mmCIF file of C-alpha atoms (C1' of nucleotides) in Angstrom:
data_model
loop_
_atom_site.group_PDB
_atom_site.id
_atom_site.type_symbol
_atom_site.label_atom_id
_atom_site.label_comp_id
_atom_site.label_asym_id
_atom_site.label_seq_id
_atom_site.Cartn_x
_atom_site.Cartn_y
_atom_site.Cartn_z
ATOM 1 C CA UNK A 1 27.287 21.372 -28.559
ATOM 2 C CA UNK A 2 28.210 17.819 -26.481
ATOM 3 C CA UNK A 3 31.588 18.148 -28.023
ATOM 4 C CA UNK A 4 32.228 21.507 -29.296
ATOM 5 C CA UNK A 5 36.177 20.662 -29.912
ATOM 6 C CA UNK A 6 36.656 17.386 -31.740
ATOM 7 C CA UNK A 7 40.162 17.469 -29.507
ATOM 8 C CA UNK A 8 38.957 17.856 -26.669
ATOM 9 C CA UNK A 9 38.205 14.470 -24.923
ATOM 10 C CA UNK A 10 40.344 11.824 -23.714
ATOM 11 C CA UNK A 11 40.725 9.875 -26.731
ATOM 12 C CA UNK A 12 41.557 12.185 -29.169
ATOM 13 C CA UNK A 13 44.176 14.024 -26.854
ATOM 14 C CA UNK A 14 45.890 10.705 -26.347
ATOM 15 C CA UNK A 15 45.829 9.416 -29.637
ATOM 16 C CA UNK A 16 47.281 13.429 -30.617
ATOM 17 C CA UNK A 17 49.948 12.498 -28.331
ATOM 18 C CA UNK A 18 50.541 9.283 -29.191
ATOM 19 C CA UNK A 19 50.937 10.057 -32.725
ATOM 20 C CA UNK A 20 53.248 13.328 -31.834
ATOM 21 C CA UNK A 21 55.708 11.318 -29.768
ATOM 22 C CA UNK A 22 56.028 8.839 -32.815
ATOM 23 C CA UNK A 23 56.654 11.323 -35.108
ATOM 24 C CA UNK A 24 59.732 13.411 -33.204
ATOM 25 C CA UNK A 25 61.123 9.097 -31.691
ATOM 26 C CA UNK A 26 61.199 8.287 -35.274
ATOM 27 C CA UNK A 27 62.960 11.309 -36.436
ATOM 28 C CA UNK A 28 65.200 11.002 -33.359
ATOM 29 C CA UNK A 29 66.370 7.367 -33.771
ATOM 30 C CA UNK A 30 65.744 6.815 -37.260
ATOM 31 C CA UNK A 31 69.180 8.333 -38.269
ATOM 32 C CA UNK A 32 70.618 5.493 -36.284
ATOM 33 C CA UNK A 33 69.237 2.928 -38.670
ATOM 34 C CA UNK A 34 66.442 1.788 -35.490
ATOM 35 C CA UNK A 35 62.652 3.164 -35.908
ATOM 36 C CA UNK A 36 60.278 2.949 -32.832
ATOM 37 C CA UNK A 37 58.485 0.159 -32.366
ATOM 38 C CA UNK A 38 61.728 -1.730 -32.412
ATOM 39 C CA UNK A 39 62.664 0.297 -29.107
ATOM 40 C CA UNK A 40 61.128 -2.301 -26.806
ATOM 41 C CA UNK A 41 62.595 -4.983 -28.550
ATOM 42 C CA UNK A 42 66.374 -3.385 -28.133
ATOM 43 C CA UNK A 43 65.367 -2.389 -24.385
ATOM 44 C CA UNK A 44 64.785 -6.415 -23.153
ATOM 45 C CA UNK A 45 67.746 -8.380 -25.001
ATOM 46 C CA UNK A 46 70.007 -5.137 -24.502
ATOM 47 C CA UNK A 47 72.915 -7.141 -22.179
ATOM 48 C CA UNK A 48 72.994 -9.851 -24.209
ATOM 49 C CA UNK A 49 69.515 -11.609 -23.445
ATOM 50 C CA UNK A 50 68.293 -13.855 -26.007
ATOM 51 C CA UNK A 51 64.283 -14.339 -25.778
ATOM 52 C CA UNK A 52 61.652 -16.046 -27.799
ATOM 53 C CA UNK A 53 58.936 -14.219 -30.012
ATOM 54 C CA UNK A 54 56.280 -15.101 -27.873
ATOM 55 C CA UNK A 55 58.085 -13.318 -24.793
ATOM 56 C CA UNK A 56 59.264 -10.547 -26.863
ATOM 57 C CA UNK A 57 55.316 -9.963 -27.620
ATOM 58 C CA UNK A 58 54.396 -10.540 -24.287
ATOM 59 C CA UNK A 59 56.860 -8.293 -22.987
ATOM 60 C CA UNK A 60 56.353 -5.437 -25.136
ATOM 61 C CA UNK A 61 52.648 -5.911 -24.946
ATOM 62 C CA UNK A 62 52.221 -6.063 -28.730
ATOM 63 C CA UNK A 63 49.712 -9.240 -30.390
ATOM 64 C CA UNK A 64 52.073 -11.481 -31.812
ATOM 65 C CA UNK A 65 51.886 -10.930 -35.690
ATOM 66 C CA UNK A 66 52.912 -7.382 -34.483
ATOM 67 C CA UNK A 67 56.070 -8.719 -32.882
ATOM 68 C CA UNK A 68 56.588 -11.111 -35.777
ATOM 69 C CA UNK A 69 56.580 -8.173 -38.423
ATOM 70 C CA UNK A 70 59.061 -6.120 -36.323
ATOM 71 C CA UNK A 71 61.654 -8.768 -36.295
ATOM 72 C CA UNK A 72 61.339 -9.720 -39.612
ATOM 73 C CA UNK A 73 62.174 -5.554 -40.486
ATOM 74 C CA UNK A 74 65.479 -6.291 -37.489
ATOM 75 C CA UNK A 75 66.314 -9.258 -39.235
ATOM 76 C CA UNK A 76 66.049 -7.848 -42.425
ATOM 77 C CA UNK A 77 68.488 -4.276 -41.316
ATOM 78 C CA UNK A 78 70.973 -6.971 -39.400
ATOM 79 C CA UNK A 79 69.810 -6.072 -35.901
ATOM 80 C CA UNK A 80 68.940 -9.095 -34.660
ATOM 81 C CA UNK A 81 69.446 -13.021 -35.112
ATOM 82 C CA UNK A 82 67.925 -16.204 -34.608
ATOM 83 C CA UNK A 83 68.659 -19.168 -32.945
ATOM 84 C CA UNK A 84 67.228 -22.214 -32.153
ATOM 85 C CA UNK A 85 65.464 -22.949 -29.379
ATOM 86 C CA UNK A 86 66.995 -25.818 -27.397
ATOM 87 C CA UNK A 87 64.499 -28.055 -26.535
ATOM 88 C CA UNK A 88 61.414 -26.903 -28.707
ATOM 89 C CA UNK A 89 61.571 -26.958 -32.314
ATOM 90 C CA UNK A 90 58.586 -24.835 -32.624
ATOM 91 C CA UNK A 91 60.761 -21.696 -31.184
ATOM 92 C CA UNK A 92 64.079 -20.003 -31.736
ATOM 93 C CA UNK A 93 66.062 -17.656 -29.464
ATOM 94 C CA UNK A 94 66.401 -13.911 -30.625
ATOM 95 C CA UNK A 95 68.981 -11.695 -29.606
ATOM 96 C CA UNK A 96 70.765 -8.901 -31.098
ATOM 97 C CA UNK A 97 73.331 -8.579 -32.978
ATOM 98 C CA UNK A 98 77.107 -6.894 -32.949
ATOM 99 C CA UNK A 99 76.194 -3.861 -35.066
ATOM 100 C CA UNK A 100 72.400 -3.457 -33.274
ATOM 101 C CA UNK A 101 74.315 -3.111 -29.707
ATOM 102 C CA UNK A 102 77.231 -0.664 -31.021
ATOM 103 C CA UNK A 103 74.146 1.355 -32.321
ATOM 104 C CA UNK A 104 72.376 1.549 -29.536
ATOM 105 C CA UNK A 105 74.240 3.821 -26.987
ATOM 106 C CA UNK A 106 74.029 6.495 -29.488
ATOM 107 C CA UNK A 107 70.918 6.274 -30.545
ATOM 108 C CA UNK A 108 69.843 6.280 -26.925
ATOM 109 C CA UNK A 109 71.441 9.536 -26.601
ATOM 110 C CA UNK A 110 69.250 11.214 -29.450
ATOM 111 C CA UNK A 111 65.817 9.501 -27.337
ATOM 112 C CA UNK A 112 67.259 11.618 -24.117
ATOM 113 C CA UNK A 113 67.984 14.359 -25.488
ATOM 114 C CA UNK A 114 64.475 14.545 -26.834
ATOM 115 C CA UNK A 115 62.410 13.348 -24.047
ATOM 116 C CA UNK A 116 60.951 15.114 -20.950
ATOM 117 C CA UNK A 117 61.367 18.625 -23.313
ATOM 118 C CA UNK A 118 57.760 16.993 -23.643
ATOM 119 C CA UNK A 119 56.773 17.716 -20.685
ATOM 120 C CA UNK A 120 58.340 21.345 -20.362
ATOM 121 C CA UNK A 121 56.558 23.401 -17.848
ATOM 122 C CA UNK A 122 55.346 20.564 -16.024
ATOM 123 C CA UNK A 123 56.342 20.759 -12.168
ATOM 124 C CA UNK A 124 57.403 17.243 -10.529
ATOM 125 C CA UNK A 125 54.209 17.116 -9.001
ATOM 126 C CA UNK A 126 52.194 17.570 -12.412
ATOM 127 C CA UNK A 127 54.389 14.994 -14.023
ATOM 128 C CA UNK A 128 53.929 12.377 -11.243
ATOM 129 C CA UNK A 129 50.263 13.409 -11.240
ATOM 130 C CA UNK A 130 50.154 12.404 -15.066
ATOM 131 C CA UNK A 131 52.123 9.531 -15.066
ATOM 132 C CA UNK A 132 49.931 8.370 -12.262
ATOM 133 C CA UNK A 133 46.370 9.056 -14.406
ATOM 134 C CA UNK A 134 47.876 7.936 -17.414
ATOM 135 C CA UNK A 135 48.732 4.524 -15.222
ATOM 136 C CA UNK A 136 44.953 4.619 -14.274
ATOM 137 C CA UNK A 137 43.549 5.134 -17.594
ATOM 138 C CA UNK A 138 45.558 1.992 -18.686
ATOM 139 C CA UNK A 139 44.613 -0.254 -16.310
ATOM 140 C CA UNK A 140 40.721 0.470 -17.116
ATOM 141 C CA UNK A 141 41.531 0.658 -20.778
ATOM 142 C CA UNK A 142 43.231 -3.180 -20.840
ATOM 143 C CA UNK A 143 40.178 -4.567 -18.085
ATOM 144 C CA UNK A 144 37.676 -3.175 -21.156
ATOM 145 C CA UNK A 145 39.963 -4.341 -23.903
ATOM 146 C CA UNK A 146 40.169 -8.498 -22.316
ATOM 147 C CA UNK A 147 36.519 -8.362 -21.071
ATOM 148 C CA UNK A 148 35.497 -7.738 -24.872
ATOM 149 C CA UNK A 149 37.839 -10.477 -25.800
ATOM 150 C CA UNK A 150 35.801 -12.754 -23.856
ATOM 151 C CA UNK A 151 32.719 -11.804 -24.829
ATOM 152 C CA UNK A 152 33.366 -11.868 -28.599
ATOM 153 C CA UNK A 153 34.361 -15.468 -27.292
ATOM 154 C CA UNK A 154 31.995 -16.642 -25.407
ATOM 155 C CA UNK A 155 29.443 -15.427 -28.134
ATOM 156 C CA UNK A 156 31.444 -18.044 -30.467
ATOM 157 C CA UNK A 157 31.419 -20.897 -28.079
ATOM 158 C CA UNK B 1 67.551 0.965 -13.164
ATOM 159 C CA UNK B 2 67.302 4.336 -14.969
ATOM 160 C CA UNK B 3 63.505 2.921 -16.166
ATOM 161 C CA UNK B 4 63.216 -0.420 -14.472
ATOM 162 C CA UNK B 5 59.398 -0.621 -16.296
ATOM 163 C CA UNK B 6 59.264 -0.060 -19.847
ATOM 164 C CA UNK B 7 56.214 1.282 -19.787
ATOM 165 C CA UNK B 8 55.998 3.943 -16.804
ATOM 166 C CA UNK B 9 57.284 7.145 -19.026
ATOM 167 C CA UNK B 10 55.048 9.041 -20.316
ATOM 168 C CA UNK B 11 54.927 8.661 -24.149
ATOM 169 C CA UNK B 12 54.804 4.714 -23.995
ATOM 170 C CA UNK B 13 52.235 4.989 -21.403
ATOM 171 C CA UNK B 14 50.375 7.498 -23.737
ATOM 172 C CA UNK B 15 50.974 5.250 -26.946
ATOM 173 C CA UNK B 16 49.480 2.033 -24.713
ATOM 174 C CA UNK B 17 45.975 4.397 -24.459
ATOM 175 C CA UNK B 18 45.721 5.293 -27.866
ATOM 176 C CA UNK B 19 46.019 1.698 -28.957
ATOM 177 C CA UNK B 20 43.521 0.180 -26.218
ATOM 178 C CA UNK B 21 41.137 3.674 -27.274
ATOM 179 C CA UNK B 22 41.363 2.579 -30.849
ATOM 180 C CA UNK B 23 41.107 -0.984 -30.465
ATOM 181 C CA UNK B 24 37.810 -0.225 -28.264
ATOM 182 C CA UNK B 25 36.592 2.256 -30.427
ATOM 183 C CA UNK B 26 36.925 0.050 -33.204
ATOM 184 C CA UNK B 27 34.691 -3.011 -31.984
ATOM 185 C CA UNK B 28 32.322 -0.388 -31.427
ATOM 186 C CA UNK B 29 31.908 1.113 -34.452
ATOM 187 C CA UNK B 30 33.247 -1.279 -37.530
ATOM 188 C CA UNK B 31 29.488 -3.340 -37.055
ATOM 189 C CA UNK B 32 27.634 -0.229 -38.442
ATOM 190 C CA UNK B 33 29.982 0.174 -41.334
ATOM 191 C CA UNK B 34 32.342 2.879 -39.795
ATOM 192 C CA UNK B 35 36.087 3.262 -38.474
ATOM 193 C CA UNK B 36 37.837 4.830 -36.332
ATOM 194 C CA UNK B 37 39.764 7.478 -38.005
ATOM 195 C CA UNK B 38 36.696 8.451 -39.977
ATOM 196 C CA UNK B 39 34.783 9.738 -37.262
ATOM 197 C CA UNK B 40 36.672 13.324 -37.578
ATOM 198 C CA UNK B 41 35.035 13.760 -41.451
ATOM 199 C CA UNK B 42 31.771 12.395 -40.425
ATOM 200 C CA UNK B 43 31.827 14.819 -37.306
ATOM 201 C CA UNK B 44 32.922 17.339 -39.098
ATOM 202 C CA UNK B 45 30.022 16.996 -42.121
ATOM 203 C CA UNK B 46 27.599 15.439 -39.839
ATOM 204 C CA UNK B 47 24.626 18.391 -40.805
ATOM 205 C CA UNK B 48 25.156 18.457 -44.334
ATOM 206 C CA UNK B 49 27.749 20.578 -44.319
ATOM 207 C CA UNK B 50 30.841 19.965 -47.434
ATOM 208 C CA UNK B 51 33.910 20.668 -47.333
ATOM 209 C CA UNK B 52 37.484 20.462 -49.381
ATOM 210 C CA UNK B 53 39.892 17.599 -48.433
ATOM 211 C CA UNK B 54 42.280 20.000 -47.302
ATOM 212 C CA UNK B 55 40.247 21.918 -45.130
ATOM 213 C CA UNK B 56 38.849 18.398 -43.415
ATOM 214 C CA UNK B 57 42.665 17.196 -43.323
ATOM 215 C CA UNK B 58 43.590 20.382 -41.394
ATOM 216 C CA UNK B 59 40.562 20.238 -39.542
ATOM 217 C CA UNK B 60 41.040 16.564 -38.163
ATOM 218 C CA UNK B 61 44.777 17.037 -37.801
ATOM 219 C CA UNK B 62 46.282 14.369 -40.309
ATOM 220 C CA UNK B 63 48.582 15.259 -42.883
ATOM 221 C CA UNK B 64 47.056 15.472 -46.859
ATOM 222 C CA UNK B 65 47.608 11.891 -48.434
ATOM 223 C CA UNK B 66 46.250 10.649 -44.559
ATOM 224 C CA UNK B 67 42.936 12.436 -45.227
ATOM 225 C CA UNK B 68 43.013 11.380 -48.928
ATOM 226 C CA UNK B 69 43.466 7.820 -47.622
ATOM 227 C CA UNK B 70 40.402 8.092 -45.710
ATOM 228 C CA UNK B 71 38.271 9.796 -47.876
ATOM 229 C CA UNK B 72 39.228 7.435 -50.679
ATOM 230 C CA UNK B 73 37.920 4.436 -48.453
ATOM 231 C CA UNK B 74 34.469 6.173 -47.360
ATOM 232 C CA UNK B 75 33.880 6.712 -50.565
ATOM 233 C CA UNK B 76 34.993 3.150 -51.639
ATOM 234 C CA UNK B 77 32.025 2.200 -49.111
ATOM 235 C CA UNK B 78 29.291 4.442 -50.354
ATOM 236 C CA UNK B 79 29.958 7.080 -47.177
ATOM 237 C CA UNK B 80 31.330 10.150 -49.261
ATOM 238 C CA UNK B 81 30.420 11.910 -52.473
ATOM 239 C CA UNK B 82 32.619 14.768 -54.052
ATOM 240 C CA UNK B 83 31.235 17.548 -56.252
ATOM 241 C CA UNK B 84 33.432 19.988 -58.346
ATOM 242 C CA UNK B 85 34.340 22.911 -56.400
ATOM 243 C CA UNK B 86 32.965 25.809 -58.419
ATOM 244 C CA UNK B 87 35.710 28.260 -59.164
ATOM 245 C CA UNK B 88 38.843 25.988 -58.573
ATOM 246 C CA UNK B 89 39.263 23.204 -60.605
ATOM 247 C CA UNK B 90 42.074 21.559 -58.199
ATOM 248 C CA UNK B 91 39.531 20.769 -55.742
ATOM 249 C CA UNK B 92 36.256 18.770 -54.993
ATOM 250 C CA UNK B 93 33.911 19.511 -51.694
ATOM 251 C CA UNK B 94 33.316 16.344 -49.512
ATOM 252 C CA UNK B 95 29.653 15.667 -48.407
ATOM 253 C CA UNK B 96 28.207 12.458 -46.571
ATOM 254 C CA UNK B 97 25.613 10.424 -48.424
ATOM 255 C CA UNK B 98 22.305 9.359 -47.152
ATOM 256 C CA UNK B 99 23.820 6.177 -45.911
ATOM 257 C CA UNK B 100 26.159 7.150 -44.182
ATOM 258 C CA UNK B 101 23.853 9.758 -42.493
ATOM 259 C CA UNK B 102 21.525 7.491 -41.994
ATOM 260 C CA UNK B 103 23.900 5.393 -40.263
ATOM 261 C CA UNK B 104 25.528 7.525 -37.549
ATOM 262 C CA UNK B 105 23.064 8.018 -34.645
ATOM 263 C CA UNK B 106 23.362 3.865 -33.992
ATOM 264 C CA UNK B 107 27.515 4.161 -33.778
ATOM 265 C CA UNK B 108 27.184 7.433 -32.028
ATOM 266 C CA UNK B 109 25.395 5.809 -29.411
ATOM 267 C CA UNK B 110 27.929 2.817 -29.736
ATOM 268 C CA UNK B 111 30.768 4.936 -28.871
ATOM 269 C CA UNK B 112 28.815 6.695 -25.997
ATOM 270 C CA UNK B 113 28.621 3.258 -24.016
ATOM 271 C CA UNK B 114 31.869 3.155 -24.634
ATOM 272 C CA UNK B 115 33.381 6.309 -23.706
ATOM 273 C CA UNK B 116 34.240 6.845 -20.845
ATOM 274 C CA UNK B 117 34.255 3.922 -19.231
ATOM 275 C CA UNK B 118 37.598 4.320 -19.422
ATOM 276 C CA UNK B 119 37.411 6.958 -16.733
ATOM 277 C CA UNK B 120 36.071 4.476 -14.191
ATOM 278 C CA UNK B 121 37.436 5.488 -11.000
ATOM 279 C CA UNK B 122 37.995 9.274 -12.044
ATOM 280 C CA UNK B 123 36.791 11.918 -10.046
ATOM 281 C CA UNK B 124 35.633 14.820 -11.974
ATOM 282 C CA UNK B 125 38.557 16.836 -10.710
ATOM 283 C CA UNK B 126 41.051 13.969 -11.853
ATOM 284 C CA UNK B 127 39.262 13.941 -15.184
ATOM 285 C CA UNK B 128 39.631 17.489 -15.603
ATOM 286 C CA UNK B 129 43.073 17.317 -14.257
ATOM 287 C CA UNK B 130 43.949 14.551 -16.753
ATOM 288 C CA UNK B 131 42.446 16.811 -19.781
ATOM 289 C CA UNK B 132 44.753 19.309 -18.839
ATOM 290 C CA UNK B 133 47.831 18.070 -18.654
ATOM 291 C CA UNK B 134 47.413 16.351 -21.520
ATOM 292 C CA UNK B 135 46.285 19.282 -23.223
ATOM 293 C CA UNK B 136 49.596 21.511 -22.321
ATOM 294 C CA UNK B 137 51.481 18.022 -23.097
ATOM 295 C CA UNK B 138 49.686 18.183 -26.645
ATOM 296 C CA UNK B 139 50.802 21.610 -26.873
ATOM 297 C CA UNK B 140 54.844 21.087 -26.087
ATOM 298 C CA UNK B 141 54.887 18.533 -28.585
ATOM 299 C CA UNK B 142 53.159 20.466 -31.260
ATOM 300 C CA UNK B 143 55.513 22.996 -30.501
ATOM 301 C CA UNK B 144 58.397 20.143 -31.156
ATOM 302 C CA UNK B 145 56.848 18.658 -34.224
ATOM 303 C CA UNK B 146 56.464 22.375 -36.141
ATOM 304 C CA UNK B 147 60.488 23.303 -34.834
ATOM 305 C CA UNK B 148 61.821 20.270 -35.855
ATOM 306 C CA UNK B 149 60.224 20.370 -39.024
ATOM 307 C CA UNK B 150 61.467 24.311 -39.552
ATOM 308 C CA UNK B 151 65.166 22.946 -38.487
ATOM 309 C CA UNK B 152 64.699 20.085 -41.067
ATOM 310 C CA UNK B 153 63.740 22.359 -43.948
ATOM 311 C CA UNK B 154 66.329 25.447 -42.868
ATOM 312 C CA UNK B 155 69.158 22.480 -43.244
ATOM 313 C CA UNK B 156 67.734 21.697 -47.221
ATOM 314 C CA UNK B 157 67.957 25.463 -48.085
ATOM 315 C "C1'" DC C 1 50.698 37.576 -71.214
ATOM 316 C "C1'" DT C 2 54.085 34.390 -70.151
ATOM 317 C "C1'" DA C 3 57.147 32.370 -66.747
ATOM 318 C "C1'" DA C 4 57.879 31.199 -62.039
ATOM 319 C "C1'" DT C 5 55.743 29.883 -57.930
ATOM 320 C "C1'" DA C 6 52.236 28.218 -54.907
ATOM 321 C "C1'" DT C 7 48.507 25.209 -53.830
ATOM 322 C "C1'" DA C 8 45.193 20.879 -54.026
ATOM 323 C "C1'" DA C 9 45.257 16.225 -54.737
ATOM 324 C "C1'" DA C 10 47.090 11.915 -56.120
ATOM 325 C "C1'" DT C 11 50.532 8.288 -55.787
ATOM 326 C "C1'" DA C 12 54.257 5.451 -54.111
ATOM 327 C "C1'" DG C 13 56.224 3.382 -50.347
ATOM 328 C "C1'" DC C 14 56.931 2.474 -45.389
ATOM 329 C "C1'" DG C 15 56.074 1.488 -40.292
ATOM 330 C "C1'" DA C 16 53.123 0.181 -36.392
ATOM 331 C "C1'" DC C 17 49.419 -1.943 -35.144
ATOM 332 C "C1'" DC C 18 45.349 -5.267 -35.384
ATOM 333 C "C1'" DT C 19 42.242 -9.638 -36.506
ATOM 334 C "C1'" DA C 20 41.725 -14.063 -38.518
ATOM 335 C "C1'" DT C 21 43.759 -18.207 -40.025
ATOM 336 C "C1'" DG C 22 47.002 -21.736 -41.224
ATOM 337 C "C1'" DT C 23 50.955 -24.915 -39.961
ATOM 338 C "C1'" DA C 24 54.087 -27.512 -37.408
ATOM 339 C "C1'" DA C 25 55.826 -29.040 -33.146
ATOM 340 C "C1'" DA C 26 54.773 -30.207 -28.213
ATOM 341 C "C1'" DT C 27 51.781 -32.306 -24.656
ATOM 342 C "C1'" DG C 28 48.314 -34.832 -22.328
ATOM 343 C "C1'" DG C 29 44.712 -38.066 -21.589
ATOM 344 C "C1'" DT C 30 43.088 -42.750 -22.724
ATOM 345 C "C1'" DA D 1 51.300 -45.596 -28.805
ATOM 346 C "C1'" DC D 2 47.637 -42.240 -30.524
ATOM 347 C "C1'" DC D 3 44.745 -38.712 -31.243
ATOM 348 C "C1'" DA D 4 43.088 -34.222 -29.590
ATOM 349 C "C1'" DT D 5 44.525 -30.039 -27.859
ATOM 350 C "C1'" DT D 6 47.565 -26.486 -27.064
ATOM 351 C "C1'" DT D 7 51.303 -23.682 -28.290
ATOM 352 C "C1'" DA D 8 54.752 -20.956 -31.239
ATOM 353 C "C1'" DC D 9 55.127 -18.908 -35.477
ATOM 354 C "C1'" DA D 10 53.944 -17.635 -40.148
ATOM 355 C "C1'" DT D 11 50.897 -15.478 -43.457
ATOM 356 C "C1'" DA D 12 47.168 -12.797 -45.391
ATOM 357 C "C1'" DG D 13 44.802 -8.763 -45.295
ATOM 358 C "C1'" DG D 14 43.262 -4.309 -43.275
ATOM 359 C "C1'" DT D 15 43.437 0.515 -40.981
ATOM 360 C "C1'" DC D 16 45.858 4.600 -39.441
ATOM 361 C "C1'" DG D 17 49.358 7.416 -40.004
ATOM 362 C "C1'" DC D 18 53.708 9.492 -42.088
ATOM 363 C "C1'" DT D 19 57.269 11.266 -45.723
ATOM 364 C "C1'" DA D 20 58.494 12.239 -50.365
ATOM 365 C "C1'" DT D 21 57.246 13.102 -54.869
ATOM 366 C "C1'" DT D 22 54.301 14.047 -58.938
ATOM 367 C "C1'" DT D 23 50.535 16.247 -61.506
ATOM 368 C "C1'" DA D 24 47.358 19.670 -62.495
ATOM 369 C "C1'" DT D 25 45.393 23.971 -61.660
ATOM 370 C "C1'" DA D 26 45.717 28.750 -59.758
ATOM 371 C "C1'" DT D 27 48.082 32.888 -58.846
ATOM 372 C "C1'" DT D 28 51.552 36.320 -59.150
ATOM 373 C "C1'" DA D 29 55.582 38.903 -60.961
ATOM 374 C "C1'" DG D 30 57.784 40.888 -64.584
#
DNA sequence: CTAATATAAATAGCGACCTATGTAAATGGT
DNA sequence: ACCATTTACATAGGTCGCTATTTATATTAG
């Protein structure tokens, strides 16, 4: 009766989205020997740039075992490489390699070509109007996800 | 240029909610012995009710081996019990147990604090909007996932 | 009634995340 | 200089999800 369709709150639809748009990226890009969660990664060092782990994490807003495993996999497939960090022996410079950056324009092609038919019969308007909620929804979801954070720690202190 | 933010398109935006949702949901719930992607089965046999694995992976939208995953850890923690389907000896109907029964009303009302705050700030008319588009979104990539899939198997036969 | 096919689960293996913890290299205050 | 703290990574372990494949039980066609 409170929620006659399982679907039909926020969190479900997202997370039904979410999961969708994984599914048809990986498809998309996977042929190009990248998978998705390394998208972010290719996006900031794509000119060249060389960053550290921690920035890559920070950047891409993922915790930083996350970042750590998804190098490991580009290191692994020859997409990336490591050097060290002048200065800080604690750190090392990533950036990619040769064969990542000649596969990137292509794959980049297959993303295009796939997004935005998402969001077929959505007028300008209802896209902006979206983007805009979705924006909204974030910035309420991250306030509840650090306040918890510091609860949990100030419980331990 | 073309996206000077990583993050303002619409499926990383989407993918960012789902995380902070599940993360949030999460917290909530793991303290009375639950997760998050077994709240579709114990919604779905909250009154008693049993049912196969496939109909509950149909049901909660997951592919077969996901709902056997899930299954296979409530019933690893004494949430599930399975009974020989009379008449077909491939399948077994899925019931909660007492305990996990007995256990739902406190992370119901868990998640209820929860939920929702995330729509601080919303309007009822922005809520509704929000539901919508991301309904019809939900629907255009459904519509992707089940062609792509066709196109994939039409190019094996 | 048997052979081919379809269906229900199980299994193997992978990717994207997370939390919690350990380790080694800076850094900062005394 | 020295010890405590912070910082950057690494590692262990877990959940959610997917694809591909196998196994066992129905079902259907001939």
């Amino acid at each position: 009766m409170t929620d006659w369709n399982l679907f039909d709150r926020p969190a479900p639809l997202v997370n039904m989205a979410s999961r969708s748009f994984l599914r048809l990226g990986e498809r998309r890009v996977k042929p190009h020997g990248f998978s998705i969660g390394q998208l972010p990664v290719l996006y900031l060092l794509r000119d060249g740039k060389a960053m550290s782990q921690r920035d890559l994490a920070r950047a891409a807003k993922v915790e930083q075992p996350s970042m750590a495993q998804i190098l490991a996999r580009m290191e692994r497939d020859g997409l990336i490489q490591r050097t060290p960090m002048p200065g800080d022996g604690r750190s090392q410079l990533v950036s990619l390699t040769k064969a990542a950056k000649a596969k990137m324009p292509a794959a980049r092609k297959a993303l295009h070509r796939n997004q935005d038919h998402a969001l077929a019969g959505f007028s300008a308007a209802e896209t902006a109007t979206l983007l805009d909620l979705l924006r909204r929804l974030n910035r309420n979801l991250d306030r509840m996800v650090a306040e918890e954070v510091e609860v949990g720690e100030a419980v331990e202190a």
